Amino acid sequence: MEIRGLGYMGVGASDLSDWTSFATDWLGMQMIERGNTARAFRMDDRSQRLVVDRSLGEGERYFGFEVADAAALQALAARLDAAGVAVRHEPKSLADQRFVKELISFQDPGGNHLEAFHGAAIASEPFRPGRSISGFRTGALGMGHVVFHVKEIDDLLGFYKDLLGFGVSDYISTPFRAYFLHTNARHHSVALIETGKQDLHHLMVELFSLDDVGQGYDIALGEPEKIATTLGRHPNDAVTSYYLRSPGGFMLEYGWGGKEVTPGDWTPSEVTVGPSLWGHDRAWLPADQRQKARDMRLKAAADGKREPLHVIDGNYQRMDGVCPWWDAATGRA
């Protein structure tokens, strides 16, 4: 498996100021100027994770997936080429804009513009969040995850599994079809939701502290029309989150507490509760579908469905953070 995780994302936008306020004041990212046409946003020690570019058209996006080194990048390019996927070896000038050593670009069957790269640049200065947060959970897990609307899941599933090497974490068969795919310990770095259209559903970023999410939610409540989905918890990846309407037209999931999987040693299962264990009232759904989703959550509560304790960064989860008094390796306090 060459791909290690989602490394960065780029968004086209005519108005950079809306994105700057959203990414810094609401999400806590650090803004970096990239000339007159672009702004980049840091989440950690990387030079950039999210790029908003005025030279791209509204609605244009690219998604950068990281590989280990030049050999891994060439191996991926060769496999894609052998499968008939058009691969472009991008020039150094574009690699410099992406703050990476080398990259290729290609499209998935849904038309999403994907890039693969190695050698991401590390910033010379420490990360300084745009608002007071404990930080983003990135590192080996990557930037977060992206979820795509797709017309037909079967048109894309083989591409991500067989060509890109993603593993299936779990899947939903009803009330809609969805597949959740991992390439590192993060429960999913990519998910496909069959909605009858091709688009970006949402980008998820994960915080180190539940309080970061709660305090962000308080900020969002000041402009409730920007809240697309209320605070809630998913039953499969166990993330507690809410969703915002981003300036780019897609949703931004702001979450904490993600479950980890074991790549290469994981058995996929069907998710039969949800798609949310509680909360996540979806403001964008028609009234009848919102009521149906609410009925499903109430049934889960009546049935006593709970997400069991799980390990986060070597410690067992507690709702206000992690349990430093419990050693996950030994199972003893």
XYZ file of C-alpha atoms in Angstrom:
333
model
C 0.000 0.000 0.000
C 1.841 3.094 -1.241
C -0.674 5.680 -0.037
C -0.209 6.672 3.588
C -3.010 9.187 4.058
C -4.629 12.427 2.993
C -1.868 15.022 2.969
C -3.533 18.200 1.749
C -6.541 19.656 -0.025
C -6.917 22.617 -2.380
C -10.044 24.679 -3.025
C -10.854 27.253 -5.684
C -12.443 30.466 -4.389
C -12.905 34.020 -5.618
C -13.144 35.443 -2.079
C -10.186 34.624 0.161
C -11.412 36.675 3.134
C -14.378 34.380 3.879
C -12.077 31.376 3.956
C -9.538 33.154 6.155
C -12.120 33.960 8.816
C -13.632 30.481 8.625
C -10.338 28.580 8.797
C -8.698 30.670 11.518
C -11.451 32.029 13.781
C -13.774 29.041 13.571
C -11.464 26.076 12.961
C -8.259 27.281 14.582
C -5.939 26.839 11.593
C -2.996 29.159 10.986
C -3.146 31.357 7.865
C -0.082 31.754 5.621
C 0.038 34.223 2.704
C 0.812 32.673 -0.691
C 1.094 35.795 -2.861
C -1.902 37.726 -4.138
C -3.908 34.758 -5.371
C -3.785 32.143 -2.623
C -3.789 31.551 1.089
C -2.630 28.418 2.805
C -3.586 27.109 6.217
C -1.462 25.090 8.599
C -2.719 22.460 11.041
C 0.588 21.128 12.372
C 4.297 21.194 11.501
C 3.620 20.926 7.746
C 4.038 24.078 5.666
C 0.431 23.787 4.521
C -2.562 21.449 4.672
C -5.447 23.452 3.192
C -4.909 25.793 0.236
C -7.501 28.282 -1.037
C -6.585 29.485 -4.507
C -8.189 32.331 -6.470
C -6.592 31.075 -9.710
C -8.839 27.990 -9.562
C -12.493 28.202 -10.485
C -15.236 28.111 -7.882
C -15.930 24.479 -7.110
C -12.536 23.237 -8.334
C -10.725 21.068 -5.793
C -7.730 18.787 -5.554
C -6.854 16.134 -2.971
C -3.239 15.223 -2.225
C -2.409 11.729 -0.949
C 0.999 11.048 0.562
C 3.358 8.180 -0.265
C 6.645 7.278 1.403
C 9.220 8.213 -1.233
C 10.048 8.532 -4.933
C 10.046 4.755 -5.469
C 6.543 4.449 -3.994
C 5.330 7.307 -6.176
C 6.727 5.677 -9.312
C 5.208 2.320 -8.374
C 1.787 3.938 -7.942
C 2.115 5.805 -11.236
C 3.061 2.589 -13.056
C 0.092 0.699 -11.601
C -2.324 3.459 -12.574
C -0.848 3.662 -16.069
C -1.118 -0.103 -16.534
C -4.806 0.125 -15.596
C -5.422 2.760 -18.250
C -5.634 5.723 -15.890
C -4.127 8.894 -17.363
C -1.270 10.003 -15.098
C 0.474 13.361 -15.316
C 3.948 13.776 -13.833
C 3.668 17.351 -12.630
C 6.522 19.865 -13.085
C 8.731 21.060 -10.267
C 7.010 24.442 -10.347
C 3.740 22.847 -9.233
C 5.521 20.669 -6.671
C 7.007 23.852 -5.218
C 3.524 25.386 -4.969
C 2.343 22.280 -3.137
C 5.450 22.391 -0.885
C 6.388 18.818 -1.804
C 9.361 17.223 -3.592
C 7.467 15.449 -6.357
C 3.874 14.727 -7.371
C 1.659 13.103 -9.962
C -1.985 13.858 -10.737
C -4.885 11.770 -12.041
C -8.665 11.468 -11.728
C -10.840 8.866 -10.060
C -13.797 7.499 -12.065
C -16.044 10.144 -10.499
C -13.913 12.970 -11.879
C -12.301 13.970 -8.575
C -8.848 15.499 -9.149
C -6.379 13.456 -7.096
C -2.671 13.969 -6.543
C -0.029 11.727 -5.001
C 3.191 13.139 -3.596
C 6.186 12.553 -1.380
C 8.493 14.824 0.579
C 6.135 17.304 2.214
C 7.929 20.399 3.517
C 8.140 21.026 7.256
C 7.676 24.627 8.393
C 10.548 26.430 10.073
C 8.236 27.976 12.686
C 5.995 26.190 15.225
C 2.287 25.917 14.467
C 0.342 28.862 15.907
C -3.414 28.205 15.920
C -5.840 30.888 14.810
C -7.790 30.461 18.046
C -6.950 28.706 21.289
C -7.088 24.943 20.621
C -5.055 21.960 21.793
C -4.219 21.077 18.184
C -5.227 18.846 15.290
C -4.797 15.077 15.316
C -2.720 14.555 12.153
C 0.756 12.984 11.944
C 0.650 9.409 10.632
C -3.157 9.695 10.353
C -2.944 12.436 7.733
C -4.937 15.644 7.466
C -8.311 14.007 8.150
C -10.808 12.404 5.799
C -12.837 13.312 2.723
C -16.262 11.933 1.834
C -17.471 11.997 -1.760
C -20.981 11.989 -3.145
C -21.025 9.356 -5.920
C -23.613 8.323 -8.474
C -22.746 4.611 -8.269
C -20.428 3.262 -5.573
C -19.482 0.258 -7.696
C -17.962 2.625 -10.269
C -15.379 3.875 -7.739
C -14.974 1.186 -5.080
C -12.607 -0.995 -7.121
C -10.500 2.031 -8.052
C -9.849 2.942 -4.420
C -9.475 -0.647 -3.202
C -7.561 -2.345 -6.007
C -5.584 0.468 -7.606
C -4.960 2.809 -4.678
C -4.816 0.061 -2.039
C -7.391 1.309 0.457
C -8.951 -1.194 2.849
C -12.650 -1.324 3.718
C -13.349 -0.416 7.348
C -17.127 -0.893 7.201
C -20.129 -0.130 5.044
C -23.792 0.914 5.125
C -26.472 -0.788 3.019
C -29.556 1.101 4.223
C -31.039 3.767 4.219
C -28.304 4.538 1.652
C -25.128 2.819 0.451
C -21.771 3.994 1.784
C -18.262 2.567 2.068
C -15.605 3.768 4.505
C -12.009 3.176 3.405
C -8.747 3.328 5.355
C -5.111 3.582 4.405
C -3.657 4.095 7.902
C -5.002 3.724 11.432
C -7.612 6.446 10.945
C -10.985 4.699 10.591
C -11.390 6.189 7.121
C -9.439 8.620 4.990
C -11.962 8.360 2.141
C -15.649 7.455 2.133
C -18.087 7.051 -0.754
C -21.785 7.831 -0.321
C -24.171 6.847 -3.089
C -26.419 9.894 -3.558
C -26.878 9.989 -7.325
C -24.460 12.870 -7.912
C -20.722 13.498 -8.019
C -19.401 16.089 -5.563
C -17.532 16.564 -2.308
C -19.771 15.783 0.667
C -17.395 16.927 3.410
C -13.875 17.275 4.745
C -13.270 16.145 8.341
C -10.572 17.484 10.659
C -10.021 15.980 14.103
C -9.023 17.764 17.298
C -7.046 16.483 20.272
C -9.656 17.623 22.787
C -13.425 17.287 22.992
C -13.429 20.754 24.541
C -11.946 22.172 21.315
C -15.001 20.833 19.501
C -17.434 22.072 22.142
C -15.928 25.550 22.215
C -15.972 25.648 18.417
C -19.638 24.709 18.550
C -20.288 27.650 20.864
C -18.669 29.934 18.273
C -20.815 28.410 15.521
C -23.989 28.912 17.558
C -23.411 32.647 17.130
C -24.306 32.134 13.443
C -26.559 29.050 13.578
C -27.410 29.256 9.879
C -23.849 28.055 9.202
C -24.401 24.833 11.187
C -25.306 22.116 8.691
C -25.459 19.270 11.216
C -25.784 19.584 14.973
C -23.419 18.059 17.521
C -23.619 14.276 17.492
C -21.706 11.001 17.335
C -21.196 8.418 14.612
C -21.475 4.715 15.504
C -18.761 3.429 13.162
C -15.748 5.750 13.599
C -17.031 6.973 17.026
C -16.255 10.615 16.163
C -18.163 13.256 18.143
C -18.607 16.192 15.799
C -20.709 18.840 14.137
C -20.752 19.967 10.505
C -20.367 23.509 9.209
C -21.258 24.999 5.836
C -17.870 25.985 4.441
C -17.344 28.980 2.130
C -16.583 26.392 -0.581
C -20.103 24.976 -0.628
C -19.190 21.637 0.933
C -19.465 20.715 4.605
C -16.632 20.716 7.146
C -16.857 18.127 9.921
C -15.154 19.285 13.127
C -14.652 16.305 15.400
C -12.904 14.420 18.185
C -12.439 10.852 19.390
C -11.926 8.854 16.204
C -11.603 5.075 16.429
C -8.490 3.438 14.988
C -8.337 0.388 12.719
C -5.480 -2.020 11.996
C -4.560 -1.891 8.295
C -3.992 -5.383 6.886
C -5.681 -7.009 9.851
C -9.227 -5.662 9.848
C -12.520 -7.370 9.055
C -15.138 -5.058 7.500
C -18.626 -5.128 8.989
C -21.997 -3.665 8.099
C -23.121 -0.609 10.065
C -26.748 -1.185 11.075
C -27.142 1.659 13.587
C -27.146 5.227 12.468
C -25.639 6.845 10.474
C -25.492 8.683 13.820
C -25.741 7.239 17.305
C -27.185 10.491 18.654
C -27.431 14.114 17.513
C -26.309 15.156 14.022
C -29.682 16.592 13.091
C -29.152 17.349 9.416
C -30.562 20.796 8.643
C -30.187 20.233 4.890
C -32.511 17.213 4.738
C -36.220 17.485 3.859
C -38.521 17.375 6.907
C -39.649 13.775 6.326
C -36.084 12.501 6.053
C -35.032 14.457 9.153
C -37.874 12.800 11.065
C -36.830 9.373 9.776
C -33.260 9.984 10.938
C -34.530 11.177 14.331
C -36.659 8.028 14.686
C -33.557 5.912 13.994
C -31.601 7.725 16.706
C -34.427 7.357 19.212
C -34.608 3.638 18.443
C -30.854 3.326 19.022
C -31.312 5.029 22.395
C -34.276 2.821 23.320
C -32.244 -0.252 22.339
C -29.389 0.876 24.589
C -26.857 1.232 21.772
C -23.571 2.615 23.065
C -20.136 3.040 21.528
C -17.697 0.986 23.648
C -14.518 2.402 25.134
C -11.707 2.499 22.573
C -8.060 3.447 22.385
C -6.934 6.911 21.258
C -3.182 7.477 20.930
C -2.349 4.639 23.310
C -4.915 5.490 25.989
C -8.490 4.479 26.558
C -11.040 7.120 25.672
C -12.957 9.094 28.238
C -15.587 11.651 27.215
C -13.474 14.572 28.454
C -10.274 13.397 26.792
C -8.162 10.281 27.277
C -7.502 8.279 30.392
C -3.840 8.799 31.346
C -4.302 6.481 34.311
C -5.001 3.453 32.078
C -2.166 1.756 30.209
C -3.567 0.425 26.931
C -0.542 -1.820 26.375
C -0.946 -3.721 29.658
C -4.671 -3.197 30.244
C -3.925 -2.125 33.805
C -4.243 1.127 35.706
